[in-house]
mmCIF file of C-alpha atoms in Angstrom:
data_model
loop_
_atom_site.group_PDB
_atom_site.id
_atom_site.type_symbol
_atom_site.label_atom_id
_atom_site.label_comp_id
_atom_site.label_asym_id
_atom_site.label_seq_id
_atom_site.Cartn_x
_atom_site.Cartn_y
_atom_site.Cartn_z
ATOM 1 C CA UNK A 1 40.130 -35.346 72.323
ATOM 2 C CA UNK A 2 38.564 -38.732 70.720
ATOM 3 C CA UNK A 3 35.312 -39.117 69.842
ATOM 4 C CA UNK A 4 33.992 -42.992 69.076
ATOM 5 C CA UNK A 5 30.925 -42.299 66.185
ATOM 6 C CA UNK A 6 28.212 -44.707 65.786
ATOM 7 C CA UNK A 7 26.241 -45.175 63.192
ATOM 8 C CA UNK A 8 23.713 -47.650 64.556
ATOM 9 C CA UNK A 9 21.583 -51.077 62.959
ATOM 10 C CA UNK A 10 20.840 -54.245 64.142
ATOM 11 C CA UNK A 11 22.153 -55.453 60.510
ATOM 12 C CA UNK A 12 25.714 -53.078 60.419
ATOM 13 C CA UNK A 13 26.716 -50.304 63.390
ATOM 14 C CA UNK A 14 29.679 -48.515 61.706
ATOM 15 C CA UNK A 15 32.735 -47.511 64.492
ATOM 16 C CA UNK A 16 34.804 -45.377 63.687
ATOM 17 C CA UNK A 17 37.276 -42.810 66.730
ATOM 18 C CA UNK A 18 39.582 -39.938 65.707
ATOM 19 C CA UNK A 19 40.935 -37.815 67.534
ATOM 20 C CA UNK A 20 40.735 -33.512 67.622
ATOM 21 C CA UNK A 21 39.772 -29.897 68.534
ATOM 22 C CA UNK A 22 38.816 -27.454 66.414
ATOM 23 C CA UNK A 23 41.322 -25.564 63.944
ATOM 24 C CA UNK A 24 43.146 -28.414 64.775
ATOM 25 C CA UNK A 25 43.945 -31.919 62.245
ATOM 26 C CA UNK A 26 41.781 -34.395 63.206
ATOM 27 C CA UNK A 27 43.569 -38.012 62.763
ATOM 28 C CA UNK A 28 41.538 -40.928 62.886
ATOM 29 C CA UNK A 29 42.211 -43.401 65.285
ATOM 30 C CA UNK A 30 40.429 -47.020 64.365
ATOM 31 C CA UNK A 31 37.392 -46.808 62.166
ATOM 32 C CA UNK A 32 35.393 -50.313 61.357
ATOM 33 C CA UNK A 33 32.273 -52.400 61.209
ATOM 34 C CA UNK A 34 29.982 -54.079 64.239
ATOM 35 C CA UNK A 35 28.063 -56.646 62.150
ATOM 36 C CA UNK A 36 25.676 -59.167 63.596
ATOM 37 C CA UNK A 37 24.157 -62.659 62.364
ATOM 38 C CA UNK A 38 20.869 -61.575 60.188
ATOM 39 C CA UNK A 39 20.289 -65.412 60.702
ATOM 40 C CA UNK A 40 20.065 -64.616 64.943
ATOM 41 C CA UNK A 41 16.844 -63.750 67.643
ATOM 42 C CA UNK A 42 16.956 -59.574 68.103
ATOM 43 C CA UNK A 43 17.225 -60.332 71.595
ATOM 44 C CA UNK A 44 20.275 -62.472 70.667
ATOM 45 C CA UNK A 45 22.267 -59.839 68.163
ATOM 46 C CA UNK A 46 21.771 -57.214 70.245
ATOM 47 C CA UNK A 47 24.149 -59.468 72.869
ATOM 48 C CA UNK A 48 26.649 -59.147 69.759
ATOM 49 C CA UNK A 49 26.188 -55.377 68.975
ATOM 50 C CA UNK A 50 26.501 -55.164 72.604
ATOM 51 C CA UNK A 51 29.728 -57.096 73.157
ATOM 52 C CA UNK A 52 30.615 -54.581 70.254
ATOM 53 C CA UNK A 53 30.624 -51.787 71.172
ATOM 54 C CA UNK A 54 32.149 -52.448 74.421
ATOM 55 C CA UNK A 55 34.741 -53.947 73.033
ATOM 56 C CA UNK A 56 35.145 -50.586 70.853
ATOM 57 C CA UNK A 57 35.549 -48.509 74.486
ATOM 58 C CA UNK A 58 37.090 -50.331 76.382
ATOM 59 C CA UNK A 59 40.098 -50.518 73.620
ATOM 60 C CA UNK A 60 40.210 -46.704 72.726
ATOM 61 C CA UNK A 61 39.002 -44.778 75.539
ATOM 62 C CA UNK A 62 36.976 -42.128 74.393
ATOM 63 C CA UNK A 63 36.364 -38.862 76.155
ATOM 64 C CA UNK A 64 33.122 -39.309 74.299
ATOM 65 C CA UNK A 65 30.204 -41.299 72.761
ATOM 66 C CA UNK A 66 28.694 -39.699 69.288
ATOM 67 C CA UNK A 67 24.727 -41.713 68.148
ATOM 68 C CA UNK A 68 23.183 -41.117 64.624
ATOM 69 C CA UNK A 69 19.072 -39.801 66.277
ATOM 70 C CA UNK A 70 17.072 -41.843 64.602
ATOM 71 C CA UNK A 71 14.185 -40.479 63.217
ATOM 72 C CA UNK A 72 10.532 -42.447 62.687
ATOM 73 C CA UNK A 73 9.670 -41.554 59.545
ATOM 74 C CA UNK A 74 12.449 -43.149 56.785
ATOM 75 C CA UNK A 75 13.261 -46.356 56.317
ATOM 76 C CA UNK A 76 10.224 -47.393 58.215
ATOM 77 C CA UNK A 77 11.337 -51.487 57.253
ATOM 78 C CA UNK A 78 14.318 -51.278 59.217
ATOM 79 C CA UNK A 79 13.761 -48.151 62.071
ATOM 80 C CA UNK A 80 12.894 -50.310 65.329
ATOM 81 C CA UNK A 81 16.252 -52.598 64.447
ATOM 82 C CA UNK A 82 18.467 -48.913 63.978
ATOM 83 C CA UNK A 83 16.458 -47.758 67.273
ATOM 84 C CA UNK A 84 17.055 -50.272 69.369
ATOM 85 C CA UNK A 85 20.406 -50.695 67.838
ATOM 86 C CA UNK A 86 20.450 -47.217 68.966
ATOM 87 C CA UNK A 87 19.764 -47.312 72.469
ATOM 88 C CA UNK A 88 22.072 -50.330 73.306
ATOM 89 C CA UNK A 89 24.814 -47.910 71.998
ATOM 90 C CA UNK A 90 23.735 -45.102 74.534
ATOM 91 C CA UNK A 91 23.533 -47.298 77.694
ATOM 92 C CA UNK A 92 26.634 -48.992 76.755
ATOM 93 C CA UNK A 93 28.619 -45.923 76.906
ATOM 94 C CA UNK A 94 26.090 -43.771 79.638
ATOM 95 C CA UNK A 95 26.684 -46.427 81.912
ATOM 96 C CA UNK A 96 30.203 -46.375 82.004
ATOM 97 C CA UNK A 97 29.747 -42.177 82.954
ATOM 98 C CA UNK A 98 31.241 -41.631 78.813
ATOM 99 C CA UNK A 99 28.452 -39.239 77.598
ATOM 100 C CA UNK A 100 26.634 -39.653 75.408
ATOM 101 C CA UNK A 101 25.806 -37.378 71.955
ATOM 102 C CA UNK A 102 22.918 -37.404 69.839
ATOM 103 C CA UNK A 103 23.888 -35.974 65.835
ATOM 104 C CA UNK A 104 20.917 -35.256 63.672
ATOM 105 C CA UNK A 105 22.273 -36.742 59.498
ATOM 106 C CA UNK A 106 21.661 -33.312 58.427
ATOM 107 C CA UNK A 107 23.607 -32.625 61.292
ATOM 108 C CA UNK A 108 26.615 -34.261 60.479
ATOM 109 C CA UNK A 109 26.172 -34.115 56.703
ATOM 110 C CA UNK A 110 26.313 -30.231 57.397
ATOM 111 C CA UNK A 111 29.624 -30.643 59.647
ATOM 112 C CA UNK A 112 31.085 -31.934 57.389
ATOM 113 C CA UNK A 113 30.004 -30.499 53.724
ATOM 114 C CA UNK A 114 28.689 -28.412 53.954
ATOM 115 C CA UNK A 115 25.210 -29.242 53.591
ATOM 116 C CA UNK A 116 23.675 -31.399 54.815
ATOM 117 C CA UNK A 117 21.360 -32.632 51.900
ATOM 118 C CA UNK A 118 25.361 -34.169 50.838
ATOM 119 C CA UNK A 119 25.067 -37.666 49.945
ATOM 120 C CA UNK A 120 26.652 -40.714 50.920
ATOM 121 C CA UNK A 121 29.668 -40.319 48.387
ATOM 122 C CA UNK A 122 30.259 -37.014 48.656
ATOM 123 C CA UNK A 123 30.070 -37.763 53.202
ATOM 124 C CA UNK A 124 32.261 -40.351 52.396
ATOM 125 C CA UNK A 125 34.659 -38.119 50.323
ATOM 126 C CA UNK A 126 34.751 -34.861 53.032
ATOM 127 C CA UNK A 127 35.599 -38.044 55.873
ATOM 128 C CA UNK A 128 38.015 -38.173 53.787
ATOM 129 C CA UNK A 129 39.655 -35.541 52.810
ATOM 130 C CA UNK A 130 39.886 -34.262 56.728
ATOM 131 C CA UNK A 131 40.344 -37.047 57.334
ATOM 132 C CA UNK A 132 43.616 -37.209 55.024
ATOM 133 C CA UNK A 133 42.572 -41.719 54.128
ATOM 134 C CA UNK A 134 44.329 -43.100 51.421
ATOM 135 C CA UNK A 135 40.329 -43.729 50.858
ATOM 136 C CA UNK A 136 37.175 -43.315 51.223
ATOM 137 C CA UNK A 137 36.762 -46.290 54.181
ATOM 138 C CA UNK A 138 34.123 -49.156 53.156
ATOM 139 C CA UNK A 139 32.028 -49.705 53.994
ATOM 140 C CA UNK A 140 29.929 -46.343 54.499
ATOM 141 C CA UNK A 141 28.159 -47.459 57.436
ATOM 142 C CA UNK A 142 32.180 -47.085 59.247
ATOM 143 C CA UNK A 143 32.195 -43.678 56.448
ATOM 144 C CA UNK A 144 29.298 -42.429 58.225
ATOM 145 C CA UNK A 145 30.255 -43.356 62.746
ATOM 146 C CA UNK A 146 34.152 -40.943 61.027
ATOM 147 C CA UNK A 147 31.587 -38.379 59.711
ATOM 148 C CA UNK A 148 29.610 -38.550 63.126
ATOM 149 C CA UNK A 149 32.463 -37.901 65.210
ATOM 150 C CA UNK A 150 33.903 -35.168 63.787
ATOM 151 C CA UNK A 151 30.869 -33.580 63.575
ATOM 152 C CA UNK A 152 31.425 -34.386 67.345
ATOM 153 C CA UNK A 153 33.702 -32.495 67.699
ATOM 154 C CA UNK A 154 34.014 -29.198 65.625
ATOM 155 C CA UNK A 155 29.994 -29.055 67.425
ATOM 156 C CA UNK A 156 31.475 -29.558 70.824
ATOM 157 C CA UNK A 157 34.307 -27.629 70.352
ATOM 158 C CA UNK A 158 31.782 -24.619 69.700
ATOM 159 C CA UNK A 159 29.931 -25.379 72.124
ATOM 160 C CA UNK A 160 32.801 -24.838 74.929
ATOM 161 C CA UNK A 161 34.051 -21.942 73.306
ATOM 162 C CA UNK A 162 30.273 -20.121 73.775
ATOM 163 C CA UNK A 163 30.737 -21.715 77.079
ATOM 164 C CA UNK A 164 33.958 -19.904 77.745
ATOM 165 C CA UNK A 165 32.865 -17.178 76.497
ATOM 166 C CA UNK A 166 29.875 -16.742 78.644
ATOM 167 C CA UNK A 167 31.979 -18.046 82.165
ATOM 168 C CA UNK A 168 34.332 -15.380 80.920
ATOM 169 C CA UNK A 169 31.326 -12.069 80.657
ATOM 170 C CA UNK A 170 30.277 -13.974 83.181
ATOM 171 C CA UNK A 171 32.883 -13.597 85.473
ATOM 172 C CA UNK A 172 33.372 -9.124 84.685
ATOM 173 C CA UNK B 1 7.082 -72.245 83.911
ATOM 174 C CA UNK B 2 7.533 -68.325 85.507
ATOM 175 C CA UNK B 3 7.565 -65.700 83.171
ATOM 176 C CA UNK B 4 9.049 -61.943 82.814
ATOM 177 C CA UNK B 5 6.530 -59.277 80.795
ATOM 178 C CA UNK B 6 7.889 -56.916 79.699
ATOM 179 C CA UNK B 7 6.070 -53.832 78.074
ATOM 180 C CA UNK B 8 8.791 -51.273 77.674
ATOM 181 C CA UNK B 9 8.545 -48.184 77.460
ATOM 182 C CA UNK B 10 10.473 -45.426 78.277
ATOM 183 C CA UNK B 11 8.558 -43.125 80.569
ATOM 184 C CA UNK B 12 7.010 -46.135 81.963
ATOM 185 C CA UNK B 13 8.085 -50.240 81.777
ATOM 186 C CA UNK B 14 5.400 -52.279 82.907
ATOM 187 C CA UNK B 15 7.128 -55.727 84.364
ATOM 188 C CA UNK B 16 4.342 -58.506 85.286
ATOM 189 C CA UNK B 17 5.846 -61.665 86.060
ATOM 190 C CA UNK B 18 2.769 -65.104 87.004
ATOM 191 C CA UNK B 19 3.537 -68.712 87.118
ATOM 192 C CA UNK B 20 1.363 -71.299 85.953
ATOM 193 C CA UNK B 21 1.457 -73.882 82.987
ATOM 194 C CA UNK B 22 -0.801 -74.687 80.123
ATOM 195 C CA UNK B 23 -4.159 -76.283 81.511
ATOM 196 C CA UNK B 24 -3.356 -75.101 85.335
ATOM 197 C CA UNK B 25 -4.124 -72.042 87.396
ATOM 198 C CA UNK B 26 -2.059 -68.782 87.315
ATOM 199 C CA UNK B 27 -0.546 -67.428 90.039
ATOM 200 C CA UNK B 28 0.708 -63.343 89.744
ATOM 201 C CA UNK B 29 4.323 -63.280 91.568
ATOM 202 C CA UNK B 30 5.019 -59.295 91.259
ATOM 203 C CA UNK B 31 4.053 -56.608 88.849
ATOM 204 C CA UNK B 32 4.729 -53.136 89.144
ATOM 205 C CA UNK B 33 6.771 -50.894 86.625
ATOM 206 C CA UNK B 34 10.546 -49.367 86.163
ATOM 207 C CA UNK B 35 9.732 -45.838 86.319
ATOM 208 C CA UNK B 36 12.446 -42.805 83.970
ATOM 209 C CA UNK B 37 12.541 -39.003 85.367
ATOM 210 C CA UNK B 38 11.499 -37.303 82.017
ATOM 211 C CA UNK B 39 13.701 -34.673 82.798
ATOM 212 C CA UNK B 40 16.299 -36.261 82.021
ATOM 213 C CA UNK B 41 19.152 -37.317 78.720
ATOM 214 C CA UNK B 42 17.901 -40.275 77.056
ATOM 215 C CA UNK B 43 20.718 -42.724 77.524
ATOM 216 C CA UNK B 44 20.732 -41.977 80.265
ATOM 217 C CA UNK B 45 16.748 -42.586 81.137
ATOM 218 C CA UNK B 46 17.737 -46.013 79.112
ATOM 219 C CA UNK B 47 20.494 -47.148 82.625
ATOM 220 C CA UNK B 48 18.404 -46.527 84.118
ATOM 221 C CA UNK B 49 15.789 -49.648 82.951
ATOM 222 C CA UNK B 50 18.433 -51.973 82.550
ATOM 223 C CA UNK B 51 19.187 -51.492 85.745
ATOM 224 C CA UNK B 52 15.510 -51.573 86.643
ATOM 225 C CA UNK B 53 14.857 -54.870 84.826
ATOM 226 C CA UNK B 54 18.510 -56.282 85.971
ATOM 227 C CA UNK B 55 17.033 -56.015 89.572
ATOM 228 C CA UNK B 56 13.113 -57.919 88.346
ATOM 229 C CA UNK B 57 15.232 -60.781 87.279
ATOM 230 C CA UNK B 58 17.875 -60.552 90.217
ATOM 231 C CA UNK B 59 14.824 -61.173 91.873
ATOM 232 C CA UNK B 60 11.996 -62.932 90.288
ATOM 233 C CA UNK B 61 14.555 -66.262 88.087
ATOM 234 C CA UNK B 62 11.835 -66.148 85.267
ATOM 235 C CA UNK B 63 12.824 -69.306 82.895
ATOM 236 C CA UNK B 64 11.217 -66.885 80.067
ATOM 237 C CA UNK B 65 11.589 -62.281 79.680
ATOM 238 C CA UNK B 66 7.309 -61.711 77.083
ATOM 239 C CA UNK B 67 8.155 -58.297 75.063
ATOM 240 C CA UNK B 68 5.876 -56.857 73.826
ATOM 241 C CA UNK B 69 6.452 -56.155 69.156
ATOM 242 C CA UNK B 70 6.542 -52.984 69.155
ATOM 243 C CA UNK B 71 5.193 -51.367 65.225
ATOM 244 C CA UNK B 72 6.980 -48.576 64.300
ATOM 245 C CA UNK B 73 2.760 -47.956 62.818
ATOM 246 C CA UNK B 74 1.664 -46.547 65.890
ATOM 247 C CA UNK B 75 2.196 -43.733 67.803
ATOM 248 C CA UNK B 76 4.717 -42.088 65.640
ATOM 249 C CA UNK B 77 5.866 -39.616 68.435
ATOM 250 C CA UNK B 78 6.878 -41.928 71.360
ATOM 251 C CA UNK B 79 7.757 -44.800 68.983
ATOM 252 C CA UNK B 80 11.391 -44.733 69.312
ATOM 253 C CA UNK B 81 11.491 -44.729 73.042
ATOM 254 C CA UNK B 82 9.172 -47.414 73.318
ATOM 255 C CA UNK B 83 11.743 -49.127 70.130
ATOM 256 C CA UNK B 84 15.014 -48.014 72.120
ATOM 257 C CA UNK B 85 14.030 -50.002 75.914
ATOM 258 C CA UNK B 86 12.968 -53.195 74.525
ATOM 259 C CA UNK B 87 17.207 -53.219 72.486
ATOM 260 C CA UNK B 88 17.246 -52.676 75.626
ATOM 261 C CA UNK B 89 14.419 -55.392 77.884
ATOM 262 C CA UNK B 90 16.240 -58.584 75.385
ATOM 263 C CA UNK B 91 19.514 -57.428 75.776
ATOM 264 C CA UNK B 92 18.957 -57.634 80.095
ATOM 265 C CA UNK B 93 16.934 -61.024 79.338
ATOM 266 C CA UNK B 94 19.102 -62.912 76.716
ATOM 267 C CA UNK B 95 23.463 -62.271 77.346
ATOM 268 C CA UNK B 96 22.040 -64.188 80.844
ATOM 269 C CA UNK B 97 20.754 -66.541 78.469
ATOM 270 C CA UNK B 98 17.103 -65.923 79.475
ATOM 271 C CA UNK B 99 14.810 -67.573 76.715
ATOM 272 C CA UNK B 100 13.452 -63.779 74.830
ATOM 273 C CA UNK B 101 10.280 -64.417 73.023
ATOM 274 C CA UNK B 102 8.289 -61.225 71.345
ATOM 275 C CA UNK B 103 4.337 -60.840 70.965
ATOM 276 C CA UNK B 104 3.046 -58.989 68.821
ATOM 277 C CA UNK B 105 -0.341 -56.929 71.259
ATOM 278 C CA UNK B 106 -3.115 -58.728 69.029
ATOM 279 C CA UNK B 107 -1.621 -61.569 70.444
ATOM 280 C CA UNK B 108 -1.547 -60.759 74.218
ATOM 281 C CA UNK B 109 -5.199 -58.971 73.271
ATOM 282 C CA UNK B 110 -5.955 -62.773 71.697
ATOM 283 C CA UNK B 111 -4.533 -65.196 74.021
ATOM 284 C CA UNK B 112 -6.245 -63.539 77.484
ATOM 285 C CA UNK B 113 -9.855 -61.913 75.508
ATOM 286 C CA UNK B 114 -10.555 -63.620 72.971
ATOM 287 C CA UNK B 115 -9.932 -61.536 70.779
ATOM 288 C CA UNK B 116 -7.267 -59.603 68.873
ATOM 289 C CA UNK B 117 -9.171 -55.529 69.309
ATOM 290 C CA UNK B 118 -9.643 -56.170 73.647
ATOM 291 C CA UNK B 119 -9.358 -52.366 74.586
ATOM 292 C CA UNK B 120 -7.408 -51.593 77.625
ATOM 293 C CA UNK B 121 -10.698 -52.173 80.320
ATOM 294 C CA UNK B 122 -11.324 -56.031 78.679
ATOM 295 C CA UNK B 123 -7.949 -56.152 79.125
ATOM 296 C CA UNK B 124 -7.126 -55.458 82.771
ATOM 297 C CA UNK B 125 -10.315 -57.155 83.565
ATOM 298 C CA UNK B 126 -9.476 -60.381 82.554
ATOM 299 C CA UNK B 127 -5.745 -60.246 83.625
ATOM 300 C CA UNK B 128 -7.961 -59.684 86.858
ATOM 301 C CA UNK B 129 -10.187 -63.011 86.847
ATOM 302 C CA UNK B 130 -6.988 -65.024 85.123
ATOM 303 C CA UNK B 131 -5.134 -64.282 87.931
ATOM 304 C CA UNK B 132 -7.900 -64.257 90.584
ATOM 305 C CA UNK B 133 -6.196 -60.084 91.728
ATOM 306 C CA UNK B 134 -9.330 -57.983 93.557
ATOM 307 C CA UNK B 135 -8.979 -55.106 91.153
ATOM 308 C CA UNK B 136 -6.455 -54.203 87.749
ATOM 309 C CA UNK B 137 -2.747 -53.668 88.780
ATOM 310 C CA UNK B 138 -2.586 -50.514 87.880
ATOM 311 C CA UNK B 139 -1.361 -48.618 85.977
ATOM 312 C CA UNK B 140 -2.273 -49.943 82.337
ATOM 313 C CA UNK B 141 0.815 -50.678 81.983
ATOM 314 C CA UNK B 142 1.859 -53.447 84.991
ATOM 315 C CA UNK B 143 -1.737 -54.721 83.321
ATOM 316 C CA UNK B 144 -0.055 -55.547 79.934
ATOM 317 C CA UNK B 145 3.162 -56.651 81.779
ATOM 318 C CA UNK B 146 0.579 -59.489 82.866
ATOM 319 C CA UNK B 147 -0.942 -60.274 80.183
ATOM 320 C CA UNK B 148 2.020 -60.822 77.973
ATOM 321 C CA UNK B 149 3.469 -62.980 80.585
ATOM 322 C CA UNK B 150 -0.293 -64.844 80.068
ATOM 323 C CA UNK B 151 -0.047 -65.319 77.050
ATOM 324 C CA UNK B 152 2.974 -66.283 76.522
ATOM 325 C CA UNK B 153 2.118 -68.750 79.125
ATOM 326 C CA UNK B 154 -0.411 -70.138 76.566
ATOM 327 C CA UNK B 155 1.493 -70.022 73.808
ATOM 328 C CA UNK B 156 4.185 -71.734 74.597
ATOM 329 C CA UNK B 157 2.446 -74.339 76.323
ATOM 330 C CA UNK B 158 0.525 -75.339 72.947
ATOM 331 C CA UNK B 159 4.235 -74.437 71.605
ATOM 332 C CA UNK B 160 5.178 -77.665 73.577
ATOM 333 C CA UNK B 161 2.201 -79.665 72.851
ATOM 334 C CA UNK B 162 2.361 -79.491 69.344
ATOM 335 C CA UNK B 163 6.678 -79.892 69.908
ATOM 336 C CA UNK B 164 6.072 -83.109 71.666
ATOM 337 C CA UNK B 165 3.543 -84.594 69.549
ATOM 338 C CA UNK B 166 6.117 -84.355 66.696
ATOM 339 C CA UNK B 167 8.218 -86.583 68.137
ATOM 340 C CA UNK B 168 5.694 -88.584 69.759
ATOM 341 C CA UNK B 169 4.733 -89.384 66.395
ATOM 342 C CA UNK B 170 8.575 -89.144 65.090
ATOM 343 C CA UNK B 171 9.933 -91.410 67.164
ATOM 344 C CA UNK B 172 6.982 -94.409 66.531
#
């Protein structure tokens, strides 16, 4: 399973592609950031994000896209831009019929570190270890995107196992 | 000048097309709502909004698109969906090189009613009068979209007059 994780943001969208399955080693395929120029109008910046994410999907053909679920509670100053960027990320994937999943920051932290309250450094360290990288991906948005992809592979895998078990139980 | 006003929302996007210039009568070209099914996943609903707004732009070929500027202060429960829908509206216009303008609810109310604190009924009544309609457009989102388009025509006009005056002054 190949997953594109997207940590949405108007100035920087973290993007990371991870391949793997539950119970098997994970492999980082690619990681990066889609940036936009804060001097440009928001509409123009959103088009840059759209084109950037489309290029990532074109190149890596993910089986699923995992986007960080944005909450209105924190970061009130930047939350509107983040929400708009997350909307673009969802549309770019959904209009190509690629399944889109949303994971909360706590779910992602818990998946990679065992604690929903892990800090940035802990997430970065765990991503580095799980993907057997030489150093933590920078900036933090890039590491977060990889963490999102890992979270999706593990949660998705657990979800499939439950569904399979239910199907087996039902067919007995 | 033909303007498409968009009042963004995840469940209902109001859309209204108005033609006119400052100092001349306004004409309503079309008004309506792009709806999405709340039972569907958000990503799928955003694709429906994208396709719906694209159809409006294709049909009416506006010179400009005016989108309501979303604030994170009010309506915390629905604000994320509204922000995502507004992002889609901006991208649909900007990637076709159609100028996108954002107007705040207060600016729109002040433009059509003279007061930034006008209520929904007042805005509906003024839109009906200014466009010489037989009844206020329903739902309120549709009337708000028309008010956005009117606001843009009048503000855009004022803006152009100022720019023209500055150019004349500069060329003397």
